[in-house]
JSON list of C-alpha atoms in Angstrom, two decimals:
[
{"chain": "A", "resi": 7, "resn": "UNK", "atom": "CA", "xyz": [-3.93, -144.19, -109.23]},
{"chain": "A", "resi": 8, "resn": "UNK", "atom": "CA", "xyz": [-1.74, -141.20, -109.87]},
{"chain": "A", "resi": 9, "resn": "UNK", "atom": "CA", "xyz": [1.45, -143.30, -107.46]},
{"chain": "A", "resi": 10, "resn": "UNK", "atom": "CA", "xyz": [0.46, -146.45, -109.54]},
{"chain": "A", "resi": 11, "resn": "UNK", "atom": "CA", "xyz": [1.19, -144.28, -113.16]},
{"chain": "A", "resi": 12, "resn": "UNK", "atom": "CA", "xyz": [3.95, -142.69, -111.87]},
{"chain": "A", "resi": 13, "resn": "UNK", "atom": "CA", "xyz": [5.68, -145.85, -110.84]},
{"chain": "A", "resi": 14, "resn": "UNK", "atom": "CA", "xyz": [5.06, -147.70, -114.56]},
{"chain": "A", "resi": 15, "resn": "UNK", "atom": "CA", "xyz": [6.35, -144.54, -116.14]},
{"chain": "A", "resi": 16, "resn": "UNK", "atom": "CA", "xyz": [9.41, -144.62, -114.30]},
{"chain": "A", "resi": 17, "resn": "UNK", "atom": "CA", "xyz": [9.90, -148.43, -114.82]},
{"chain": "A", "resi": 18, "resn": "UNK", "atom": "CA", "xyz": [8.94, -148.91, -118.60]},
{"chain": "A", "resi": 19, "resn": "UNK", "atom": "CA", "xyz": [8.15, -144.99, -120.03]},
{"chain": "A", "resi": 20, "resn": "UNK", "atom": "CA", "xyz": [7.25, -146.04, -123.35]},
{"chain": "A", "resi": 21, "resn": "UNK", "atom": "CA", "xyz": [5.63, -148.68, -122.71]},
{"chain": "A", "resi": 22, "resn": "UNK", "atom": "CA", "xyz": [3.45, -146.75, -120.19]},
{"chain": "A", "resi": 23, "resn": "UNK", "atom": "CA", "xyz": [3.21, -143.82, -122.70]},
{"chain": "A", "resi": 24, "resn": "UNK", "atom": "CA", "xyz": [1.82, -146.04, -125.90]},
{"chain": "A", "resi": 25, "resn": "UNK", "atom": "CA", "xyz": [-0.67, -147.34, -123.93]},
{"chain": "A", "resi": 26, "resn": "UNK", "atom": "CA", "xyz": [-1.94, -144.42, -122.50]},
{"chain": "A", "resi": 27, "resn": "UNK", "atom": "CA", "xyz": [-2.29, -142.49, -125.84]},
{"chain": "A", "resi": 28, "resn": "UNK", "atom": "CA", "xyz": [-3.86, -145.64, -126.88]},
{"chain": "A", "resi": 29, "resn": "UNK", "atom": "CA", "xyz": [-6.26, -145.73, -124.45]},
{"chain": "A", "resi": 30, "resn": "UNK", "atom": "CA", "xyz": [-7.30, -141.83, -125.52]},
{"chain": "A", "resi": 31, "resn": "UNK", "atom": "CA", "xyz": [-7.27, -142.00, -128.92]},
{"chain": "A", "resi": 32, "resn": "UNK", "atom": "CA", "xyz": [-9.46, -144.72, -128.89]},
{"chain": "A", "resi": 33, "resn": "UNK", "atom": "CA", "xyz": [-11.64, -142.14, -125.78]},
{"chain": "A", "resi": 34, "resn": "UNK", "atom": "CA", "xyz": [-11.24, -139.24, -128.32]},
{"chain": "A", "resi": 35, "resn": "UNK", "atom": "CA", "xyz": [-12.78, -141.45, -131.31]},
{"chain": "A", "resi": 36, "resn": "UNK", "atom": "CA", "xyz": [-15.97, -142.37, -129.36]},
{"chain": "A", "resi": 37, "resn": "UNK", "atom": "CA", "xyz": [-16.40, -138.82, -127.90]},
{"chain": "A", "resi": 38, "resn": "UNK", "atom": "CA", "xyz": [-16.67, -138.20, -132.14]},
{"chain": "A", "resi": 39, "resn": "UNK", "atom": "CA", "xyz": [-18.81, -141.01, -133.05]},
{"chain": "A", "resi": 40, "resn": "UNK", "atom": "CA", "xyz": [-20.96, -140.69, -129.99]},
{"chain": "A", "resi": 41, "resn": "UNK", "atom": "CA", "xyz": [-21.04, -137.03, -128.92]},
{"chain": "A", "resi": 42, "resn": "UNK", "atom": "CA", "xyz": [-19.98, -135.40, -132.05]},
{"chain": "A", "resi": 43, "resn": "UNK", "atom": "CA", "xyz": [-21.54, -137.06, -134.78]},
{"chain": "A", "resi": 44, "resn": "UNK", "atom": "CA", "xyz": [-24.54, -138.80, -132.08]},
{"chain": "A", "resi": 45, "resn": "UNK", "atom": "CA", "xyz": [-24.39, -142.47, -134.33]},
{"chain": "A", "resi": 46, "resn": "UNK", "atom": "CA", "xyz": [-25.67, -144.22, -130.99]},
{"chain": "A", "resi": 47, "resn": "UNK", "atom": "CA", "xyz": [-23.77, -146.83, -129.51]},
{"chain": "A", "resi": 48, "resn": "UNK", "atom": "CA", "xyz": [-25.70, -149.64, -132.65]},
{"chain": "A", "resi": 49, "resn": "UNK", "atom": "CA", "xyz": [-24.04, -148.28, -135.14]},
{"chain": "A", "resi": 50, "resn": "UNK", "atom": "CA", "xyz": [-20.98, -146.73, -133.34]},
{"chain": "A", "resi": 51, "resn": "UNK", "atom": "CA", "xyz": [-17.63, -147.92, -135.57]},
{"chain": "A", "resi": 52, "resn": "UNK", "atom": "CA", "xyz": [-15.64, -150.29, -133.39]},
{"chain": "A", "resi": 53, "resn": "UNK", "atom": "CA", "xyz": [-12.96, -150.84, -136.26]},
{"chain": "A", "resi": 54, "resn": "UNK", "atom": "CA", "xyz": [-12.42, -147.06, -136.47]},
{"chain": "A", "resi": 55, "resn": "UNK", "atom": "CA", "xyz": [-12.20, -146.86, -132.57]},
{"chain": "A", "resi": 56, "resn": "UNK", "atom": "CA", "xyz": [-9.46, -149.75, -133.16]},
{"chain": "A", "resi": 57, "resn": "UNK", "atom": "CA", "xyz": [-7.53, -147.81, -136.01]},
{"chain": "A", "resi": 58, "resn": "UNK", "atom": "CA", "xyz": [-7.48, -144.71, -133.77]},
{"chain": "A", "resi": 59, "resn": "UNK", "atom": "CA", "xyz": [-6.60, -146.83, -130.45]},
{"chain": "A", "resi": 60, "resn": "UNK", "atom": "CA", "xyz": [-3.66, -148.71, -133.01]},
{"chain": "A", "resi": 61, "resn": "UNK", "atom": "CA", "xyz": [-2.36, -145.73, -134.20]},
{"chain": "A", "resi": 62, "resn": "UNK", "atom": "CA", "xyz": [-1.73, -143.84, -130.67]},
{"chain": "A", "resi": 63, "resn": "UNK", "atom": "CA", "xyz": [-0.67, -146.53, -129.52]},
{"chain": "A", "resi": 64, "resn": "UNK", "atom": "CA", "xyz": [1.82, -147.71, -132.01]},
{"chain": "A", "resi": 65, "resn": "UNK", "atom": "CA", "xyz": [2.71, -144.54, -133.65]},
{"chain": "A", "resi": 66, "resn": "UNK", "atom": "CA", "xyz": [1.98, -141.32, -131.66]},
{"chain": "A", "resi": 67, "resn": "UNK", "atom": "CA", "xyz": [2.54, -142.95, -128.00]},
{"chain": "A", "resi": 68, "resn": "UNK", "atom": "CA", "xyz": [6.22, -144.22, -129.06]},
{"chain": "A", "resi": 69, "resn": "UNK", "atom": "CA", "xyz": [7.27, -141.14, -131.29]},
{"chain": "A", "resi": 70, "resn": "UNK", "atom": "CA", "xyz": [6.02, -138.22, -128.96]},
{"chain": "A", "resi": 71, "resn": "UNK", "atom": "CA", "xyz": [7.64, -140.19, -126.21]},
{"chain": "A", "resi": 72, "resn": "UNK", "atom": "CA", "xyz": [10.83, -139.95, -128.29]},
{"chain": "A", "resi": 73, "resn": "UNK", "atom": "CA", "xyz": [10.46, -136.66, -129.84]},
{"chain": "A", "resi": 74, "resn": "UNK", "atom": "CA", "xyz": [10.20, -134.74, -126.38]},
{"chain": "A", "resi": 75, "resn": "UNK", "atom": "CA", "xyz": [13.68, -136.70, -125.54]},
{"chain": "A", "resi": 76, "resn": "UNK", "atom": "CA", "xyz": [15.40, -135.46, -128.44]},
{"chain": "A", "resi": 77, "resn": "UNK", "atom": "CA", "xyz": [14.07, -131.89, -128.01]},
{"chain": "A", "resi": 78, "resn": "UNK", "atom": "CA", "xyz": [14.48, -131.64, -124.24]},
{"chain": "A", "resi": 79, "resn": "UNK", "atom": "CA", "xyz": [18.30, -132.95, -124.79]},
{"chain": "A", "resi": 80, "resn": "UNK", "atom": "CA", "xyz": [18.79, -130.83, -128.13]},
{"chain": "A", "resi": 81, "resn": "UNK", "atom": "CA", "xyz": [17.18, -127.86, -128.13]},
{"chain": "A", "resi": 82, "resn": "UNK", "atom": "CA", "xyz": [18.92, -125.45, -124.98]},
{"chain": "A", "resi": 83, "resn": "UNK", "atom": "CA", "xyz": [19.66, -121.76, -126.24]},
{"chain": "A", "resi": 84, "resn": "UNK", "atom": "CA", "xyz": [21.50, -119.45, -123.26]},
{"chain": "A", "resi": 85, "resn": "UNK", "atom": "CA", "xyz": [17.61, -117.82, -122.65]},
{"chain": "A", "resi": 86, "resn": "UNK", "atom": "CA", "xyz": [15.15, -119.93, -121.02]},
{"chain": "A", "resi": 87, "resn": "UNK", "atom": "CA", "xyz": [12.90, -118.30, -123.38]},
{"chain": "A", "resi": 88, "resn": "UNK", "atom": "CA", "xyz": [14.08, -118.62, -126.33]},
{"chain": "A", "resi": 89, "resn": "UNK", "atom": "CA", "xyz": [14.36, -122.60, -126.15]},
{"chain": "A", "resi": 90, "resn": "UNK", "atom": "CA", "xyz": [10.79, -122.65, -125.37]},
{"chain": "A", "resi": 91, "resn": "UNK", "atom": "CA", "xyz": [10.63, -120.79, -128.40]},
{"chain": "A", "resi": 92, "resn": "UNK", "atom": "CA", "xyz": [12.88, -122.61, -130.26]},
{"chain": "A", "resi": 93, "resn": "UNK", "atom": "CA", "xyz": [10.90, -126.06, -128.57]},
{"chain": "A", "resi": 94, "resn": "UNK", "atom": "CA", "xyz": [7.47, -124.75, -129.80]},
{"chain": "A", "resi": 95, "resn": "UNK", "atom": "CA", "xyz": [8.81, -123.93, -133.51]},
{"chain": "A", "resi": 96, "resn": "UNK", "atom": "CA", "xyz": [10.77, -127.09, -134.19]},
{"chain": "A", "resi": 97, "resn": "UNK", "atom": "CA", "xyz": [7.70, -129.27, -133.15]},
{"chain": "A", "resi": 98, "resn": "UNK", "atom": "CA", "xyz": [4.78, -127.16, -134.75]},
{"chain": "A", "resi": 99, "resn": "UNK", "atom": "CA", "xyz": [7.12, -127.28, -138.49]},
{"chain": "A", "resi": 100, "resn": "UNK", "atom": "CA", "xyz": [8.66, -130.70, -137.78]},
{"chain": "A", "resi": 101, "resn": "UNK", "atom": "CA", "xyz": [6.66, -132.94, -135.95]},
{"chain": "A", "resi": 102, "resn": "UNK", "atom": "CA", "xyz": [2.93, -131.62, -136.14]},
{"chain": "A", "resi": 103, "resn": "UNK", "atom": "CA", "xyz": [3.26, -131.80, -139.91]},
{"chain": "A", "resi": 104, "resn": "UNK", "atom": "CA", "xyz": [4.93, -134.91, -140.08]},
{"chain": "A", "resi": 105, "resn": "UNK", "atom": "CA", "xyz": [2.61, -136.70, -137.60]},
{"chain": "A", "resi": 106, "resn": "UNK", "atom": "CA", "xyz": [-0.50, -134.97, -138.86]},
{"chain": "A", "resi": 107, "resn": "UNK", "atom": "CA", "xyz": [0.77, -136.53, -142.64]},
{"chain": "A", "resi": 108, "resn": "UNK", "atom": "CA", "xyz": [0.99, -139.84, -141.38]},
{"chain": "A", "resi": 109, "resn": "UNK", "atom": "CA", "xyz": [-1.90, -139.89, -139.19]},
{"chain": "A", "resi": 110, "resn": "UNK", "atom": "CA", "xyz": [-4.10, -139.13, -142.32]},
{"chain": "A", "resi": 111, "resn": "UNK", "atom": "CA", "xyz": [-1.82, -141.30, -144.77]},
{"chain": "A", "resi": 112, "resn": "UNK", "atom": "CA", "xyz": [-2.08, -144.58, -142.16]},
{"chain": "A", "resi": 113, "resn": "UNK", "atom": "CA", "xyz": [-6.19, -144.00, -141.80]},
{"chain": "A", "resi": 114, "resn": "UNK", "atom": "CA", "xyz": [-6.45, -144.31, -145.19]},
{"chain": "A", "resi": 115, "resn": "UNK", "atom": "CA", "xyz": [-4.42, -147.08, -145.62]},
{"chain": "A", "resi": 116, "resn": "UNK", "atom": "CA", "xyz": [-6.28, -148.30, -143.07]},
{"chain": "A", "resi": 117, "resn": "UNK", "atom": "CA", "xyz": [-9.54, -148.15, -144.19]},
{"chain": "A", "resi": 118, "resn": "UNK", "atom": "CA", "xyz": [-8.60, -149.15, -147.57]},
{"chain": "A", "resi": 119, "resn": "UNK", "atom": "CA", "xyz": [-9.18, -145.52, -149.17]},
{"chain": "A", "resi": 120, "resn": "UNK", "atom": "CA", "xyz": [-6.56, -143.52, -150.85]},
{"chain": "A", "resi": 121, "resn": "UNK", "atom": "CA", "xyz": [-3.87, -141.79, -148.67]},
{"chain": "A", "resi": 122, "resn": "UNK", "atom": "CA", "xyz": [-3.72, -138.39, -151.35]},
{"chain": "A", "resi": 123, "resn": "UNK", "atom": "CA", "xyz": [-7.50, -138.15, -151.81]},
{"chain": "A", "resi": 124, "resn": "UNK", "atom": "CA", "xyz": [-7.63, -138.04, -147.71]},
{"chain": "A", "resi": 125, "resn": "UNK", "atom": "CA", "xyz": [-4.54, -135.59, -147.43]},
{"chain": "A", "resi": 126, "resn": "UNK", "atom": "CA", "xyz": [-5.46, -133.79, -150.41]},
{"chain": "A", "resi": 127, "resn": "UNK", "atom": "CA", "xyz": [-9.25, -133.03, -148.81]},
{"chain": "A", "resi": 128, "resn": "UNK", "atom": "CA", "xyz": [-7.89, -132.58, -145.09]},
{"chain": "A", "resi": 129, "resn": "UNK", "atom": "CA", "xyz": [-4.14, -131.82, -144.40]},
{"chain": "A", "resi": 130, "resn": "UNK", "atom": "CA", "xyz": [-3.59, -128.40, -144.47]},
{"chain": "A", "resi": 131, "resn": "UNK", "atom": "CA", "xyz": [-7.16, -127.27, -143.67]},
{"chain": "A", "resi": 132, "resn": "UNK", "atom": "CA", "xyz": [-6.10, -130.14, -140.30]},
{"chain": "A", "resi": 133, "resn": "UNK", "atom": "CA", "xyz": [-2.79, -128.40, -140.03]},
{"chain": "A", "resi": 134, "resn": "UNK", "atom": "CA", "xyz": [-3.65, -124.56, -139.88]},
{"chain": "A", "resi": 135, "resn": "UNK", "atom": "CA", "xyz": [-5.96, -125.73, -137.13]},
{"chain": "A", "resi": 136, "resn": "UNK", "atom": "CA", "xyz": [-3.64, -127.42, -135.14]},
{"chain": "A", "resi": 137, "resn": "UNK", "atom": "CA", "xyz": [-1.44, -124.34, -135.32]},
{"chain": "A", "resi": 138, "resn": "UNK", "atom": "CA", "xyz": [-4.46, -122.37, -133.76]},
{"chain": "A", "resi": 139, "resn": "UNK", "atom": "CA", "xyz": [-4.52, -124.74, -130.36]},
{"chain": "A", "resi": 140, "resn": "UNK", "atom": "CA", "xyz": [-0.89, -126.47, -130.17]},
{"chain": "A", "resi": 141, "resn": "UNK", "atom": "CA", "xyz": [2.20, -124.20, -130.30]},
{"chain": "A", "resi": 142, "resn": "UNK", "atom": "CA", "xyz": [0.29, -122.01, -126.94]},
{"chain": "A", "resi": 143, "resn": "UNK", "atom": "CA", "xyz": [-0.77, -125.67, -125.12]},
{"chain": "A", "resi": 144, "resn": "UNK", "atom": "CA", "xyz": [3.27, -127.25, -126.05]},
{"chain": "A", "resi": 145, "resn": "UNK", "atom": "CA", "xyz": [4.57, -123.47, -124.66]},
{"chain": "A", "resi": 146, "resn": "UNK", "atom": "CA", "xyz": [3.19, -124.56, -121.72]},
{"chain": "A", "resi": 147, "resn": "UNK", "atom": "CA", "xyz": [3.90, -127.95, -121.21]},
{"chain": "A", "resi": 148, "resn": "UNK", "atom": "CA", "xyz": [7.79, -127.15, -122.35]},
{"chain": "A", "resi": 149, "resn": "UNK", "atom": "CA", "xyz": [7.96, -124.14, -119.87]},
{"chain": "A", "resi": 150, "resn": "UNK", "atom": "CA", "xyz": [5.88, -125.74, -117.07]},
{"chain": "A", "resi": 151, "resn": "UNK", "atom": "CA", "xyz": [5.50, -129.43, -117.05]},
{"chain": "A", "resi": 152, "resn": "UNK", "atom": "CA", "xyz": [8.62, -132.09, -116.61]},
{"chain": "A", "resi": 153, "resn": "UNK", "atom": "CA", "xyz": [9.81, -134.17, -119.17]},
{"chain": "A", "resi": 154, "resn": "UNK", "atom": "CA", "xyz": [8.49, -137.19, -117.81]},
{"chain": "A", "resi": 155, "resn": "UNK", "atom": "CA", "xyz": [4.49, -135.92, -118.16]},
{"chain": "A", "resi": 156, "resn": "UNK", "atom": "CA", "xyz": [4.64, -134.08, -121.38]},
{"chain": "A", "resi": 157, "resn": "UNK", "atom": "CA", "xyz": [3.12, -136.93, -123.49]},
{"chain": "A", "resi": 158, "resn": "UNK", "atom": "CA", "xyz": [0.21, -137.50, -120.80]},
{"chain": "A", "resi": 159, "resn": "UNK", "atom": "CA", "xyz": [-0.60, -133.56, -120.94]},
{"chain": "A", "resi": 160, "resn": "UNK", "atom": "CA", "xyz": [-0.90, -133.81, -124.45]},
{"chain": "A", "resi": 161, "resn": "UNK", "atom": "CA", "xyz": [-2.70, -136.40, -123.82]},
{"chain": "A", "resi": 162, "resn": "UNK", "atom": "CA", "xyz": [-5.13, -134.96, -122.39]},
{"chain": "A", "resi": 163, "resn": "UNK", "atom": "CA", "xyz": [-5.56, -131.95, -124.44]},
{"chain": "A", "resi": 164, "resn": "UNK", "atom": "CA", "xyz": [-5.82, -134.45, -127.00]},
{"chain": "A", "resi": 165, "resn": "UNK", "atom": "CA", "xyz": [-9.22, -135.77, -126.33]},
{"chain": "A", "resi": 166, "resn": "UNK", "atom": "CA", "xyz": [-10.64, -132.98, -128.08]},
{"chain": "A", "resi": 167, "resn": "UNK", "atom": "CA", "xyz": [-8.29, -132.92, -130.59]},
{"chain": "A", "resi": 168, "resn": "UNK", "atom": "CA", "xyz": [-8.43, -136.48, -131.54]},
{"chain": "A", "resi": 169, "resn": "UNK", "atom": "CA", "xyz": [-11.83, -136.14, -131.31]},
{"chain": "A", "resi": 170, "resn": "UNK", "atom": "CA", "xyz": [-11.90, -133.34, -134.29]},
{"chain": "A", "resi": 171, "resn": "UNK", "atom": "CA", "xyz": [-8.96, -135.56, -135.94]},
{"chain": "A", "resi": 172, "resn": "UNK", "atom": "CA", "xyz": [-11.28, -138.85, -136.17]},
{"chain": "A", "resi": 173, "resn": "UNK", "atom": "CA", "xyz": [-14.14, -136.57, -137.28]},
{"chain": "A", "resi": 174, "resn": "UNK", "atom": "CA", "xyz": [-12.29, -135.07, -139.94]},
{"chain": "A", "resi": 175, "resn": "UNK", "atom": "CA", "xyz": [-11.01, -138.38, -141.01]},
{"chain": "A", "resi": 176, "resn": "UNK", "atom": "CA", "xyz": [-14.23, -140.08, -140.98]},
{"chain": "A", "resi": 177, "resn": "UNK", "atom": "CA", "xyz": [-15.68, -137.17, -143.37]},
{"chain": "A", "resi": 178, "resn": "UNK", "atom": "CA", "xyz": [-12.83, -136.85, -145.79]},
{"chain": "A", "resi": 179, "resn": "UNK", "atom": "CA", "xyz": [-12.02, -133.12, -144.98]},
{"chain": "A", "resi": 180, "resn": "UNK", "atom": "CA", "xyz": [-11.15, -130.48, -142.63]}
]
């Protein structure tokens, strides 16, 4: 399975990416309808499994794919270091806040509610607590991991997070 992944994301990355984030949003959505908030699989929301599934795949698979380019071809200081450093800060203030803004904003539009009430109620409650797991888990995927697997680590750290993210989307607040 592993051989089989690796060869896709060498032939078509983004591709390969999108639909892998896809794939566990959607997974981090029904561990939050089904193990966080227990609404058995009757009344489990298939259309906000879709929105989160949509989103990764569209949004998140295609710009963290991107956005790990740009900052493994941009960011190099003379200290190995201090472009870790540099790596960590420049996603946590640039593209944690931006995504988490749009994540919210899209839901919303999504689900036919309004984009400030939602970011108003759960953006920077959302944000401080992604600044309490992500700048140590992107330290070590940008010191440790190569370029080529960063979006499936985060992947897979994301599980959880997505998990809290759909929760705190389906209840309006952080």
């Amino acid at each position: 399975m592993l051989r089989w992944y690796q060869m896709k994301l060498a032939s078509r990355p983004l591709l390969t990416q999108s639909v892998t984030t896809a794939v566990l949003f959607a997974t981090g959505d029904v561990m939050a309808q089904q193990g966080v908030e227990k609404v058995g699989l009757n009344k489990h929301n298939f259309a906000r499994t879709g929105r989160m599934a949509l989103y990764g795949g569209a949004v998140f698979g295609p710009a963290a794919t991107t956005w790990f380019k740009f900052l493994q071809n941009r960011i190099n200081l003379a200290n190995a270091n201090a472009t870790i450093a540099a790596r960590v800060l420049t996603d946590q203030t640039v593209f944690a806040s931006t995504n988490l803004f749009c994540f919210l904003s899209s839901m919303a539009i999504m689900e036919g509610t309004s984009p400030k009430d939602k970011l108003d109620a759960a953006y920077w409650p959302a944000l401080q607590k992604n600044w309490m797991l992500w700048p140590a888990v992107q330290a070590i995927n940008f010191k440790l991991v190569p370029l080529h697997h960063r979006v499936l680590v985060v992947n897979v750290v994301s599980l959880g997070w997505n998990c809290y993210l759909s929760y705190i989307n389906s209840q309006g607040k952080a």
